Amino acid sequence: PPLEAPSEELEGGHRGPTMRSNWVVPGHVLAGDRAGLDEEADLRAVLAAGVTTVVCLQTRQETRAAVDYRRRAAKIQPSVSFLECPIVDQQVAEDDRIEQFVGTLVEHLQQGEILYVHCRGGHGRTGTVCALLLARLYGLGANEALARVQLCHDTRVQPCFVAKGDNLARLRAGDS
């Protein structure tokens, strides 16, 4: 797909179907958080956006107690597929492993797949892998790829986590 020129006005084509998702390459690569798959309505919205392959960057240890969105996704859209490339949160992965994985993502895109790339928050690991994907697809340098991913990320309705309910009240009261 053609790569749009960077612009401060990306919202229309880059805002994702959930509050914490965005298109990195509209209609081809969607990025977001894990919670966007754990909530039924958000999972349905992601799949309704055309996603055919869900890409998880979380480790099994991170997802052990999480909702198994894969079963629900397969019931909603039986043809959905899943890819994994576990990266420890706040860490980096081995260069050769990530380079090979980005190549796998490119192959899926060339086969017409639409990707939803996620980690826990949809920021660090997701942003890094999406920047590497942009660099590979379009021959971009690191700074331009990262800047484009950030511009797209900033179109999210809710780019960061927001404390809810009791958690918010505890934060305001100074409790932990």
Short mmCIF file of C-alpha atoms in Angstrom, two decimals, residues 3 8 16-17 22 29 38 42 82 85 87-88 90 93 108 112 116 135 158 161 167 172:
data_model
loop_
_atom_site.label_atom_id
_atom_site.label_comp_id
_atom_site.label_asym_id
_atom_site.label_seq_id
_atom_site.Cartn_x
_atom_site.Cartn_y
_atom_site.Cartn_z
CA LEU A 3 2.57 5.41 2.40
CA GLU A 8 -0.38 16.48 11.98
CA GLY A 16 -8.55 2.82 15.17
CA PRO A 17 -11.84 1.08 15.93
CA ASN A 22 -4.68 3.22 15.60
CA VAL A 29 -1.66 -2.66 10.00
CA ASP A 38 -10.12 -8.76 26.27
CA ASP A 42 -13.54 -4.07 21.41
CA PHE A 82 -2.59 -15.68 15.41
CA CYS A 85 6.76 -13.05 19.06
CA ILE A 87 9.23 -9.88 24.02
CA VAL A 88 9.75 -9.23 27.73
CA GLN A 90 10.67 -3.04 28.96
CA ALA A 93 14.60 -8.90 21.75
CA HIS A 108 1.40 -11.98 5.74
CA GLY A 112 -3.47 -9.78 1.85
CA TYR A 116 -3.57 -6.20 14.65
CA ALA A 135 11.19 0.58 7.76
CA GLN A 158 -7.25 7.41 24.52
CA PHE A 161 -4.30 4.29 30.21
CA ASN A 167 -8.51 2.79 41.25
CA ARG A 172 -6.84 10.74 44.23
#
